[in-house]
C-alpha atoms as one frame of an Amber mdcrd trajectory, in Angstrom:
protein
 -56.626-156.161  24.774 -55.175-158.090  27.454 -57.114-160.757  28.997 -58.648
-159.589  32.788 -60.472-161.794  34.849 -63.945-160.412  34.766 -67.148-160.828
  33.673 -67.158-160.184  29.204 -69.966-157.490  29.635 -67.428-155.404  31.968
 -64.726-156.141  29.823 -67.209-154.987  26.769 -67.882-151.716  28.622 -64.331
-151.007  29.177 -63.347-151.514  25.442 -65.987-149.077  24.838 -65.475-146.330
  26.968 -61.547-147.109  26.201 -62.729-146.251  22.633 -65.009-143.591  22.596
 -62.218-141.560  24.892 -59.824-142.774  22.010 -57.613-144.413  24.767 -55.617
-146.900  23.039 -52.863-150.144  24.243 -50.050-148.626  22.439 -50.582-145.378
  24.634 -49.849-146.493  27.600 -46.983-147.204  29.637 -47.789-149.781  32.331
 -45.010-150.847  35.063 -45.436-153.065  38.509 -44.456-152.542  41.961 -45.056
-153.668  45.127 -48.046-152.954  46.484 -48.336-152.097  50.356 -51.177-152.481
  53.487 -54.053-155.443  53.619 -53.139-159.191  51.419 -50.901-160.716  53.469
 -47.446-162.389  52.131 -48.651-162.239  48.423 -49.042-158.904  48.496 -45.214
-158.116  50.049 -44.059-160.728  47.342 -45.565-159.985  44.457 -45.889-156.825
  42.728 -49.211-156.293  42.353 -49.761-152.847  42.450 -49.722-151.604  39.000
 -49.399-147.531  37.379 -50.143-147.053  34.241 -49.009-144.087  32.311 -51.157
-142.458  29.388 -48.461-140.760  27.454 -50.634-138.528  25.212 -52.358-137.033
  27.977 -49.743-137.296  30.957 -52.306-138.860  32.995 -51.235-141.117  35.558
 -52.968-144.258  37.816 -51.998-146.340  40.748 -54.037-149.216  41.062 -53.739
-151.690  44.512 -57.105-152.062  45.427 -57.060-156.204  44.843 -54.618-158.783
  45.826 -54.763-159.513  41.962 -52.357-158.273  39.515 -54.238-159.247  36.830
 -57.790-157.528  38.565 -55.502-154.348  39.554 -54.309-153.776  35.507 -58.158
-153.798  34.575 -58.848-151.368  37.407 -56.503-148.770  36.280 -57.345-148.764
  32.913 -61.195-148.392  34.100 -60.062-145.459  36.502 -57.522-143.769  33.201
 -60.591-144.436  30.838 -62.475-142.017  34.019 -60.233-139.635  34.256 -59.951
-139.146  30.229 -63.718-138.722  30.171 -64.090-136.007  33.367 -60.982-134.369
  31.259 -62.601-134.477  27.900 -66.182-134.277  28.817 -65.775-131.317  31.592
 -69.640-130.550  33.461 -70.553-133.669  31.209 -68.644-136.157  32.641 -70.624
-138.808  35.044 -68.884-137.553  38.442 -70.101-134.021  37.814 -73.615-134.842
  37.628 -73.111-136.523  40.365 -71.875-133.773  42.604 -74.414-131.386  40.674
 -77.319-133.674  41.723 -75.808-133.876  45.661 -75.263-130.081  45.536 -79.134
-129.884  44.254 -80.278-132.378  47.367 -78.635-129.942  49.763 -79.124-126.821
  49.058 -81.811-124.487  50.925 -85.148-124.244  49.520 -86.979-121.334  49.095
 -89.685-119.891  51.612 -92.616-120.592  49.111 -91.146-124.691  47.943 -90.988
-125.147  51.969 -94.181-123.186  52.539 -95.776-125.289  49.742 -94.068-128.538
  50.965 -95.469-127.983  54.607 -99.086-127.458  53.110 -99.127-130.566  51.804
 -97.802-132.108  54.430-100.584-130.737  56.640-103.033-132.134  54.114-101.878
-135.024  54.214-102.197-135.239  58.087-105.443-134.330  58.519-106.204-136.705
  55.801-104.494-139.641  57.745-106.444-138.760  60.963-110.164-138.929  59.246
-109.073-142.894  58.561-108.361-143.237  62.764-111.394-145.053  64.422-114.287
-143.279  65.875-112.977-142.951  69.907-116.266-143.192  72.202-116.036-141.907
  75.463
């Protein structure tokens, strides 16, 4: 595994993900091209954009988030591992779980649940009402 400018714990996390998904360095084809967009002269002169292809699955990832080529190499590997996890695990993947969580949050409540929630709110407001100081006329 190449040496990347990241925290050792982050590196171990990537290595364990790659091991879990069966992603090996030998299966990767790595190319470097010039990035575009923000980053100034560094981005325009050097090939900081990384294109990573996983030969067995055919999944391709392109990363040009950072100005540093080494950091982009790391991020590309992490993104590739995420894509492979998603492909292998399907519904059990982290991304699918997050999407399902948001879907549950946005789903409309049933009449019964809404009625119960409003009753609880009303009850709480009555309790707060009792805490108010007594107004003398």
